[in-house]
Amino acid sequence: METIWLYQFRLIVIGDSTVGKSCLIRRFTEGRFAQVSDPTVGVDFFSRLVEIEPGKRIKLQIWDTAGQERFRSITRAYYRNSVGGLLLFDITNRRSFQNVHNWLEEAQSHVQPHSIVFLLVGHKCDLEAQRQVTQQEAEKLAGAYGMRYVETSARDAINVEKAFVDLTRDIFELVRSGDIKIQDGWEGVKSGFVPNTVHSSEEVTKGGRQCFC
Amino acid sequence: MTVMTWQEGDIQAKYESIDKDTPIPTDRQIEVDIPRCHQYDELLSSPQGHVKFRRVLKAWVVSHPDLVYWQGLDSLCAPFLYLNFNNEALAYACMSAFIPKYLYNFFLKDNSHVIQEYLTVFSQMIAFHDPELSNHLNEIGFIPDLYAIPWFLTMFTHVFPLHKIFHLWDTLLLGNSSFPFCIGVAILQQLRDRLLANGFNECILLFSDLPEIDIERCVRESINLFCWTPKSATYRQHAQPPKTAGDNGFGKTATYYSSDYQDMSKTDLSREPLALCDLKAEVSPRISAEDLIDLCELSLAGPTKRTRAGKPKIVAVDIRSAEDFSRGHISGSVNIPFGTVFSPDGELVQCPATGILQNSRGRVIVVICHAMKSAAMFAAHLVKVNFSRVCILDGGINKLKSTGLLTVPSPQI
């Protein structure tokens, strides 16, 4: 059965190779952690429903991208049709943090005339002993670009739900206030089917994948 | 898998001469990809396997300065390494011979023109073999760019486990470089019911975690699709250019199906390069005049007695006006002027000509006109109403004028 949702948001997940993009998404959509994850070649897709307020469900269409730099020629085609993005770096890999700036520039130059609401994610926060990027400097960088910052761990299921839900809420507010408008030919935000009768929440979870985190 | 024209000694010497030790910028990426590549396998996940993996990949990168390491090359390397685990040089040589044949220029730093052309030809193959599926996928915007890049960039090594890859490749290696298109269509057809029943979201999710594919069936169906595909229909201007004599890496006697279209000598009747935007605008593939002549068994000496077995059945549909048709046409072609069978909204109207078309269902339908635009539009209309195996004659009727193959009906007495 087609589940009922208010809006569909298309999100893109970007960041260097091996920062854990696919693992974070799998934890969020499937509630499990894979020790070994194949490198993403091109783009991959995931989907999950989130309830941001009682009765208000948003369908997230999540596009996972290859981290290798040369794939940007392929993945940049997906920026334009995304309303939001998670920009990941690995807190144990300083270089992935230094590349955040490049990822943002790349995204901004290919998203015109739209803009993407980004969330900066410091991933693998369970590996505190190997940390190479402090929370303060990451927060500072995020602030400079007007992003929120959150630290997550797919392994220990820390803040995974929060990262996606916070971003979804922010976008929802922008849609509600009219700062982000639904447009024909743009896939970033789509209006869903809203029935007259309110369905029970049981029914809603039936179709989508359940999350256990 | 053997590399026929190379001597074993040459391979060893060549491999040994390649510097696999000096650090290169690609090292980091190779380093992170290997421990994630086919690691369910005992050999490939062993420490020794990782060392060999690294050396073969590095040797390939270093010895191909015009190409670069793309993620996915690790998966492509896996079957070669597995099969030649104790002979790295041979693994390297096989991979080096495989890539130019099936993945020519896929690993260029900027490969977008190669990939875009490849995916467009693939779209045309879907429309050619399965119009209903093609119509549905286009309607929901589920284009090959979204799911087929890992299929082709890695020749399916990123999507299947090793035992399935071997099964698939055993057949792939017997076909020419257009065989992968047929594998792609066969995979789609195995998921056909689910694809047809679903919208965009469900379809992308289906492919993000590809369901179990019956590989034996996939191989069988790919072969059938391949036999129904006119050779020139998969022409690509960015495919490997014709090999010069003595440079034949897969030195075998070419048969009709194993030889590559672009390896055959080029004549005025061959296909001509087409700009990507024009290629993209056409739903159905073009075929060359050569192919048409061959498939219709036209020749100045009259129809040959012996029909070659295994050739697809074909019908040539000439959509020019009856007047133009009477001035000269291909022997055996049927005249169905554009306006007679389609209503302005693209529906098939009831008339004798429609009957001819309906009776031709299942055959290869070659649309012939003098203007390519009209032919392409007519073909697109046919696809829309679910006619399969529709293609158009590249260059139109004019291509055939110089051949002396056009017939003029004798005047009535």
Tab-separated table of N, CA, C and O in Angstrom, chain B residues 131-230:
chain	number	residue	atom	x	y	z
B	131	PRO	N	9.306	-2.437	-25.665
B	131	PRO	CA	8.719	-1.094	-25.720
B	131	PRO	C	7.833	-0.770	-24.514
B	131	PRO	O	7.851	0.354	-24.019
B	132	GLU	N	7.088	-1.759	-24.044
B	132	GLU	CA	6.179	-1.492	-22.930
B	132	GLU	C	6.957	-1.061	-21.687
B	132	GLU	O	6.614	-0.086	-21.019
B	133	LEU	N	8.030	-1.801	-21.413
B	133	LEU	CA	8.867	-1.467	-20.262
B	133	LEU	C	9.534	-0.115	-20.472
B	133	LEU	O	9.591	0.719	-19.570
B	134	SER	N	10.019	0.107	-21.678
B	134	SER	CA	10.675	1.371	-22.007
B	134	SER	C	9.723	2.546	-21.805
B	134	SER	O	10.090	3.567	-21.210
B	135	ASN	N	8.495	2.400	-22.285
B	135	ASN	CA	7.513	3.475	-22.122
B	135	ASN	C	7.272	3.783	-20.650
B	135	ASN	O	7.218	4.937	-20.240
B	136	HIS	N	7.141	2.723	-19.873
B	136	HIS	CA	6.876	2.921	-18.448
B	136	HIS	C	8.055	3.603	-17.754
B	136	HIS	O	7.888	4.565	-17.007
B	137	LEU	N	9.248	3.097	-18.016
B	137	LEU	CA	10.426	3.647	-17.341
B	137	LEU	C	10.648	5.106	-17.729
B	137	LEU	O	11.001	5.939	-16.893
B	138	ASN	N	10.418	5.427	-18.996
B	138	ASN	CA	10.564	6.820	-19.417
B	138	ASN	C	9.512	7.710	-18.781
B	138	ASN	O	9.783	8.848	-18.417
B	139	GLU	N	8.322	7.167	-18.669
B	139	GLU	CA	7.235	7.935	-18.070
B	139	GLU	C	7.537	8.321	-16.622
B	139	GLU	O	7.272	9.437	-16.201
B	140	ILE	N	8.093	7.398	-15.871
B	140	ILE	CA	8.372	7.703	-14.469
B	140	ILE	C	9.762	8.325	-14.290
B	140	ILE	O	10.192	8.584	-13.168
B	141	GLY	N	10.464	8.541	-15.399
B	141	GLY	CA	11.776	9.197	-15.325
B	141	GLY	C	12.863	8.309	-14.754
B	141	GLY	O	13.862	8.775	-14.220
B	142	PHE	N	12.683	7.018	-14.887
B	142	PHE	CA	13.676	6.075	-14.357
B	142	PHE	C	14.676	5.739	-15.470
B	142	PHE	O	14.553	4.739	-16.164
B	143	ILE	N	15.645	6.629	-15.624
B	143	ILE	CA	16.562	6.518	-16.753
B	143	ILE	C	17.815	5.719	-16.374
B	143	ILE	O	18.176	5.650	-15.195
B	144	PRO	N	18.476	5.107	-17.366
B	144	PRO	CA	19.649	4.279	-17.075
B	144	PRO	C	20.753	5.002	-16.300
B	144	PRO	O	21.484	4.361	-15.545
B	145	ASP	N	20.851	6.324	-16.439
B	145	ASP	CA	21.874	7.059	-15.685
B	145	ASP	C	21.759	6.793	-14.195
B	145	ASP	O	22.733	6.904	-13.461
B	146	LEU	N	20.553	6.461	-13.747
B	146	LEU	CA	20.315	6.300	-12.322
B	146	LEU	C	20.713	4.926	-11.794
B	146	LEU	O	20.906	4.764	-10.606
B	147	TYR	N	20.767	3.943	-12.659
B	147	TYR	CA	21.040	2.595	-12.132
B	147	TYR	C	22.089	1.816	-12.916
B	147	TYR	O	22.666	0.868	-12.400
B	148	ALA	N	22.342	2.203	-14.175
B	148	ALA	CA	23.145	1.322	-15.028
B	148	ALA	C	24.633	1.673	-15.062
B	148	ALA	O	25.419	0.914	-15.624
B	149	ILE	N	25.032	2.787	-14.439
B	149	ILE	CA	26.458	3.131	-14.481
B	149	ILE	C	27.320	2.049	-13.816
B	149	ILE	O	28.274	1.574	-14.411
B	150	PRO	N	26.972	1.604	-12.597
B	150	PRO	CA	27.782	0.522	-12.030
B	150	PRO	C	27.706	-0.781	-12.821
B	150	PRO	O	28.649	-1.566	-12.807
B	151	TRP	N	26.605	-1.023	-13.510
B	151	TRP	CA	26.518	-2.241	-14.318
B	151	TRP	C	27.599	-2.240	-15.396
B	151	TRP	O	28.370	-3.180	-15.525
B	152	PHE	N	27.611	-1.176	-16.163
B	152	PHE	CA	28.477	-1.170	-17.335
B	152	PHE	C	29.921	-0.790	-17.001
B	152	PHE	O	30.848	-1.368	-17.551
B	153	LEU	N	30.086	0.182	-16.104
B	153	LEU	CA	31.447	0.613	-15.764
B	153	LEU	C	32.271	-0.550	-15.217
B	153	LEU	O	33.484	-0.585	-15.352
B	154	THR	N	31.603	-1.512	-14.583
B	154	THR	CA	32.325	-2.645	-14.005
B	154	THR	C	31.987	-3.958	-14.713
B	154	THR	O	32.361	-5.015	-14.246
B	155	MET	N	31.265	-3.877	-15.820
B	155	MET	CA	30.811	-5.077	-16.539
B	155	MET	C	30.174	-6.081	-15.580
B	155	MET	O	30.465	-7.267	-15.584
B	156	PHE	N	29.314	-5.541	-14.719
B	156	PHE	CA	28.486	-6.313	-13.790
B	156	PHE	C	29.261	-6.919	-12.618
B	156	PHE	O	28.697	-7.635	-11.809
B	157	THR	N	30.564	-6.609	-12.524
B	157	THR	CA	31.331	-7.196	-11.420
B	157	THR	C	31.027	-6.498	-10.090
B	157	THR	O	31.393	-7.007	-9.043
B	158	HIS	N	30.402	-5.335	-10.154
B	158	HIS	CA	30.052	-4.657	-8.904
B	158	HIS	C	28.683	-5.100	-8.402
B	158	HIS	O	28.319	-4.837	-7.265
B	159	VAL	N	27.904	-5.767	-9.267
B	159	VAL	CA	26.538	-6.107	-8.878
B	159	VAL	C	26.328	-7.596	-8.616
B	159	VAL	O	25.342	-7.972	-8.004
B	160	PHE	N	27.245	-8.428	-9.107
B	160	PHE	CA	27.065	-9.866	-8.908
B	160	PHE	C	28.244	-10.459	-8.144
B	160	PHE	O	29.360	-9.962	-8.226
B	161	PRO	N	27.993	-11.567	-7.428
B	161	PRO	CA	29.106	-12.289	-6.803
B	161	PRO	C	29.911	-13.043	-7.870
B	161	PRO	O	29.427	-13.255	-8.981
B	162	LEU	N	31.119	-13.440	-7.495
B	162	LEU	CA	32.053	-14.021	-8.468
B	162	LEU	C	31.471	-15.177	-9.282
B	162	LEU	O	31.619	-15.221	-10.499
B	163	HIS	N	30.789	-16.130	-8.624
B	163	HIS	CA	30.339	-17.296	-9.388
B	163	HIS	C	29.347	-16.896	-10.478
B	163	HIS	O	29.306	-17.500	-11.546
B	164	LYS	N	28.562	-15.864	-10.210
B	164	LYS	CA	27.629	-15.402	-11.242
B	164	LYS	C	28.375	-14.649	-12.347
B	164	LYS	O	28.016	-14.730	-13.518
B	165	ILE	N	29.387	-13.908	-11.949
B	165	ILE	CA	30.172	-13.165	-12.944
B	165	ILE	C	30.810	-14.142	-13.940
B	165	ILE	O	30.769	-13.921	-15.152
B	166	PHE	N	31.377	-15.233	-13.415
B	166	PHE	CA	32.035	-16.189	-14.313
B	166	PHE	C	31.045	-16.756	-15.316
B	166	PHE	O	31.332	-16.870	-16.505
B	167	HIS	N	29.883	-17.095	-14.830
B	167	HIS	CA	28.854	-17.641	-15.704
B	167	HIS	C	28.495	-16.641	-16.810
B	167	HIS	O	28.425	-16.969	-17.988
B	168	LEU	N	28.305	-15.410	-16.374
B	168	LEU	CA	27.916	-14.346	-17.310
B	168	LEU	C	29.037	-14.046	-18.302
B	168	LEU	O	28.814	-13.920	-19.512
B	169	TRP	N	30.234	-13.939	-17.796
B	169	TRP	CA	31.370	-13.575	-18.650
B	169	TRP	C	31.739	-14.673	-19.649
B	169	TRP	O	32.246	-14.378	-20.726
B	170	ASP	N	31.506	-15.918	-19.296
B	170	ASP	CA	31.788	-17.003	-20.236
B	170	ASP	C	31.070	-16.741	-21.547
B	170	ASP	O	31.580	-17.013	-22.627
B	171	THR	N	29.864	-16.205	-21.438
B	171	THR	CA	29.094	-15.893	-22.644
B	171	THR	C	29.482	-14.530	-23.201
B	171	THR	O	29.640	-14.356	-24.405
B	172	LEU	N	29.660	-13.578	-22.299
B	172	LEU	CA	30.048	-12.224	-22.712
B	172	LEU	C	31.282	-12.251	-23.616
B	172	LEU	O	31.347	-11.595	-24.648
B	173	LEU	N	32.261	-13.078	-23.238
B	173	LEU	CA	33.523	-13.114	-23.976
B	173	LEU	C	33.370	-13.713	-25.373
B	173	LEU	O	34.220	-13.520	-26.232
B	174	LEU	N	32.290	-14.443	-25.589
B	174	LEU	CA	32.051	-14.999	-26.921
B	174	LEU	C	31.353	-13.989	-27.825
B	174	LEU	O	31.401	-14.084	-29.036
B	175	GLY	N	30.683	-13.030	-27.211
B	175	GLY	CA	29.973	-12.032	-28.001
B	175	GLY	C	30.868	-10.828	-28.268
B	175	GLY	O	32.021	-10.795	-27.860
B	176	ASN	N	30.326	-9.839	-28.936
B	176	ASN	CA	31.138	-8.660	-29.196
B	176	ASN	C	30.875	-7.601	-28.125
B	176	ASN	O	30.197	-7.857	-27.125
B	177	SER	N	31.393	-6.408	-28.343
B	177	SER	CA	31.325	-5.398	-27.290
B	177	SER	C	29.910	-4.861	-27.076
B	177	SER	O	29.684	-4.079	-26.164
B	178	SER	N	28.955	-5.260	-27.906
B	178	SER	CA	27.588	-4.790	-27.665
B	178	SER	C	26.779	-5.793	-26.842
B	178	SER	O	25.636	-5.523	-26.485
B	179	PHE	N	27.384	-6.915	-26.534
B	179	PHE	CA	26.663	-7.919	-25.745
B	179	PHE	C	26.202	-7.408	-24.372
B	179	PHE	O	25.099	-7.754	-23.920
B	180	PRO	N	27.010	-6.568	-23.706
B	180	PRO	CA	26.561	-6.059	-22.397
B	180	PRO	C	25.206	-5.352	-22.433
B	180	PRO	O	24.452	-5.415	-21.454
B	181	PHE	N	24.866	-4.702	-23.539
B	181	PHE	CA	23.547	-4.065	-23.639
B	181	PHE	C	22.449	-5.113	-23.462
B	181	PHE	O	21.432	-4.869	-22.824
B	182	CYS	N	22.678	-6.277	-24.078
B	182	CYS	CA	21.669	-7.342	-24.020
B	182	CYS	C	21.564	-7.897	-22.608
B	182	CYS	O	20.465	-8.220	-22.144
B	183	ILE	N	22.701	-7.988	-21.924
B	183	ILE	CA	22.659	-8.432	-20.527
B	183	ILE	C	21.829	-7.442	-19.713
B	183	ILE	O	20.978	-7.832	-18.914
B	184	GLY	N	22.068	-6.164	-19.946
B	184	GLY	CA	21.320	-5.122	-19.236
B	184	GLY	C	19.825	-5.250	-19.461
B	184	GLY	O	19.027	-5.198	-18.517
B	185	VAL	N	19.429	-5.443	-20.713
B	185	VAL	CA	18.000	-5.581	-21.019
B	185	VAL	C	17.455	-6.857	-20.371
B	185	VAL	O	16.346	-6.863	-19.819
B	186	ALA	N	18.248	-7.926	-20.394
B	186	ALA	CA	17.791	-9.193	-19.805
B	186	ALA	C	17.573	-9.051	-18.292
B	186	ALA	O	16.632	-9.625	-17.745
B	187	ILE	N	18.426	-8.281	-17.627
B	187	ILE	CA	18.239	-8.053	-16.189
B	187	ILE	C	16.926	-7.291	-15.956
B	187	ILE	O	16.117	-7.658	-15.109
B	188	LEU	N	16.733	-6.233	-16.745
B	188	LEU	CA	15.497	-5.456	-16.598
B	188	LEU	C	14.277	-6.341	-16.819
B	188	LEU	O	13.277	-6.251	-16.105
B	189	GLN	N	14.376	-7.213	-17.818
B	189	GLN	CA	13.212	-8.046	-18.133
B	189	GLN	C	12.914	-9.054	-17.030
B	189	GLN	O	11.771	-9.435	-16.834
B	190	GLN	N	13.969	-9.457	-16.319
B	190	GLN	CA	13.712	-10.387	-15.223
B	190	GLN	C	12.948	-9.694	-14.088
B	190	GLN	O	12.278	-10.340	-13.298
B	191	LEU	N	13.098	-8.372	-14.010
B	191	LEU	CA	12.411	-7.610	-12.953
B	191	LEU	C	11.194	-6.884	-13.517
B	191	LEU	O	10.598	-6.029	-12.864
B	192	ARG	N	10.856	-7.238	-14.741
B	192	ARG	CA	9.858	-6.536	-15.527
B	192	ARG	C	8.540	-6.295	-14.781
B	192	ARG	O	8.051	-5.176	-14.710
B	193	ASP	N	7.968	-7.363	-14.218
B	193	ASP	CA	6.653	-7.232	-13.574
B	193	ASP	C	6.694	-6.220	-12.444
B	193	ASP	O	5.800	-5.397	-12.292
B	194	ARG	N	7.759	-6.290	-11.659
B	194	ARG	CA	7.865	-5.376	-10.529
B	194	ARG	C	8.094	-3.940	-11.000
B	194	ARG	O	7.583	-2.998	-10.413
B	195	LEU	N	8.879	-3.796	-12.051
B	195	LEU	CA	9.131	-2.450	-12.581
B	195	LEU	C	7.847	-1.846	-13.137
B	195	LEU	O	7.526	-0.689	-12.890
B	196	LEU	N	7.109	-2.667	-13.890
B	196	LEU	CA	5.879	-2.164	-14.519
B	196	LEU	C	4.822	-1.779	-13.485
B	196	LEU	O	4.043	-0.863	-13.700
B	197	ALA	N	4.836	-2.488	-12.365
B	197	ALA	CA	3.790	-2.257	-11.375
B	197	ALA	C	4.107	-1.077	-10.465
B	197	ALA	O	3.271	-0.656	-9.670
B	198	ASN	N	5.326	-0.541	-10.568
B	198	ASN	CA	5.743	0.439	-9.580
B	198	ASN	C	6.125	1.790	-10.157
B	198	ASN	O	6.397	1.923	-11.343
B	199	GLY	N	6.167	2.781	-9.273
B	199	GLY	CA	6.580	4.129	-9.635
B	199	GLY	C	8.067	4.329	-9.375
B	199	GLY	O	8.785	3.393	-9.028
B	200	PHE	N	8.477	5.575	-9.529
B	200	PHE	CA	9.896	5.917	-9.443
B	200	PHE	C	10.555	5.454	-8.145
B	200	PHE	O	11.579	4.781	-8.159
B	201	ASN	N	9.950	5.797	-7.023
B	201	ASN	CA	10.579	5.479	-5.735
B	201	ASN	C	10.800	3.989	-5.532
B	201	ASN	O	11.865	3.562	-5.105
B	202	GLU	N	9.785	3.205	-5.854
B	202	GLU	CA	9.896	1.763	-5.661
B	202	GLU	C	10.948	1.193	-6.607
B	202	GLU	O	11.697	0.282	-6.258
B	203	CYS	N	10.995	1.738	-7.827
B	203	CYS	CA	11.962	1.236	-8.807
B	203	CYS	C	13.395	1.525	-8.371
B	203	CYS	O	14.256	0.651	-8.457
B	204	ILE	N	13.649	2.752	-7.890
B	204	ILE	CA	15.030	3.024	-7.492
B	204	ILE	C	15.422	2.192	-6.283
B	204	ILE	O	16.553	1.747	-6.173
B	205	LEU	N	14.458	1.947	-5.413
B	205	LEU	CA	14.786	1.121	-4.247
B	205	LEU	C	15.066	-0.314	-4.649
B	205	LEU	O	15.944	-0.962	-4.111
B	206	LEU	N	14.326	-0.782	-5.630
B	206	LEU	CA	14.530	-2.144	-6.132
B	206	LEU	C	15.974	-2.302	-6.621
B	206	LEU	O	16.625	-3.311	-6.377
B	207	PHE	N	16.485	-1.271	-7.267
B	207	PHE	CA	17.821	-1.376	-7.847
B	207	PHE	C	18.913	-1.042	-6.859
B	207	PHE	O	20.070	-1.390	-7.078
B	208	SER	N	18.574	-0.330	-5.789
B	208	SER	CA	19.613	-0.003	-4.826
B	208	SER	C	20.022	-1.282	-4.095
B	208	SER	O	21.120	-1.384	-3.583
B	209	ASP	N	19.128	-2.246	-4.074
B	209	ASP	CA	19.456	-3.542	-3.480
B	209	ASP	C	18.960	-4.601	-4.451
B	209	ASP	O	17.909	-5.174	-4.258
B	210	LEU	N	19.716	-4.793	-5.521
B	210	LEU	CA	19.272	-5.629	-6.630
B	210	LEU	C	18.815	-7.013	-6.161
B	210	LEU	O	19.549	-7.718	-5.485
B	211	PRO	N	17.573	-7.393	-6.496
B	211	PRO	CA	17.093	-8.712	-6.069
B	211	PRO	C	17.874	-9.822	-6.773
B	211	PRO	O	18.570	-9.576	-7.750
B	212	GLU	N	17.729	-11.010	-6.245
B	212	GLU	CA	18.365	-12.195	-6.809
B	212	GLU	C	18.047	-12.302	-8.311
B	212	GLU	O	16.888	-12.280	-8.709
B	213	ILE	N	19.088	-12.397	-9.112
B	213	ILE	CA	18.892	-12.564	-10.552
B	213	ILE	C	19.258	-14.002	-10.920
B	213	ILE	O	20.304	-14.505	-10.509
B	214	ASP	N	18.380	-14.662	-11.639
B	214	ASP	CA	18.665	-16.005	-12.145
B	214	ASP	C	19.632	-15.851	-13.309
B	214	ASP	O	19.256	-15.444	-14.406
B	215	ILE	N	20.892	-16.170	-13.061
B	215	ILE	CA	21.924	-15.818	-14.028
B	215	ILE	C	21.865	-16.723	-15.270
B	215	ILE	O	22.154	-16.283	-16.381
B	216	GLU	N	21.456	-17.962	-15.068
B	216	GLU	CA	21.325	-18.876	-16.200
B	216	GLU	C	20.270	-18.342	-17.182
B	216	GLU	O	20.488	-18.273	-18.385
B	217	ARG	N	19.170	-17.902	-16.614
B	217	ARG	CA	18.105	-17.336	-17.437
B	217	ARG	C	18.571	-16.031	-18.090
B	217	ARG	O	18.276	-15.765	-19.258
B	218	CYS	N	19.295	-15.262	-17.337
B	218	CYS	CA	19.815	-13.995	-17.847
B	218	CYS	C	20.717	-14.234	-19.063
B	218	CYS	O	20.620	-13.543	-20.073
B	219	VAL	N	21.579	-15.237	-18.953
B	219	VAL	CA	22.491	-15.562	-20.064
B	219	VAL	C	21.685	-16.002	-21.279
B	219	VAL	O	21.890	-15.524	-22.397
B	220	ARG	N	20.728	-16.896	-21.048
B	220	ARG	CA	19.913	-17.423	-22.140
B	220	ARG	C	19.176	-16.291	-22.857
B	220	ARG	O	19.175	-16.194	-24.080
B	221	GLU	N	18.594	-15.413	-22.064
B	221	GLU	CA	17.810	-14.338	-22.662
B	221	GLU	C	18.687	-13.285	-23.332
B	221	GLU	O	18.299	-12.708	-24.346
B	222	SER	N	19.875	-13.058	-22.774
B	222	SER	CA	20.799	-12.115	-23.426
B	222	SER	C	21.158	-12.612	-24.825
B	222	SER	O	21.252	-11.824	-25.764
B	223	ILE	N	21.397	-13.903	-24.934
B	223	ILE	CA	21.778	-14.463	-26.245
B	223	ILE	C	20.640	-14.268	-27.236
B	223	ILE	O	20.850	-13.841	-28.372
B	224	ASN	N	19.436	-14.533	-26.787
B	224	ASN	CA	18.282	-14.351	-27.670
B	224	ASN	C	18.145	-12.887	-28.106
B	224	ASN	O	17.958	-12.596	-29.288
B	225	LEU	N	18.294	-11.976	-27.142
B	225	LEU	CA	18.201	-10.546	-27.459
B	225	LEU	C	19.298	-10.155	-28.454
B	225	LEU	O	19.080	-9.403	-29.395
B	226	PHE	N	20.476	-10.705	-28.223
B	226	PHE	CA	21.624	-10.391	-29.071
B	226	PHE	C	21.360	-10.824	-30.510
B	226	PHE	O	21.672	-10.106	-31.455
B	227	CYS	N	20.763	-11.994	-30.671
B	227	CYS	CA	20.495	-12.512	-32.016
B	227	CYS	C	19.427	-11.681	-32.734
B	227	CYS	O	19.390	-11.653	-33.960
B	228	TRP	N	18.581	-11.033	-31.967
B	228	TRP	CA	17.541	-10.202	-32.573
B	228	TRP	C	18.003	-8.760	-32.815
B	228	TRP	O	17.238	-7.933	-33.287
B	229	THR	N	19.221	-8.452	-32.421
B	229	THR	CA	19.691	-7.071	-32.551
B	229	THR	C	20.559	-6.912	-33.801
B	229	THR	O	21.617	-7.530	-33.884
B	230	PRO	N	20.112	-6.127	-34.768
B	230	PRO	CA	20.985	-5.879	-35.918
B	230	PRO	C	22.309	-5.273	-35.437
B	230	PRO	O	22.313	-4.428	-34.538
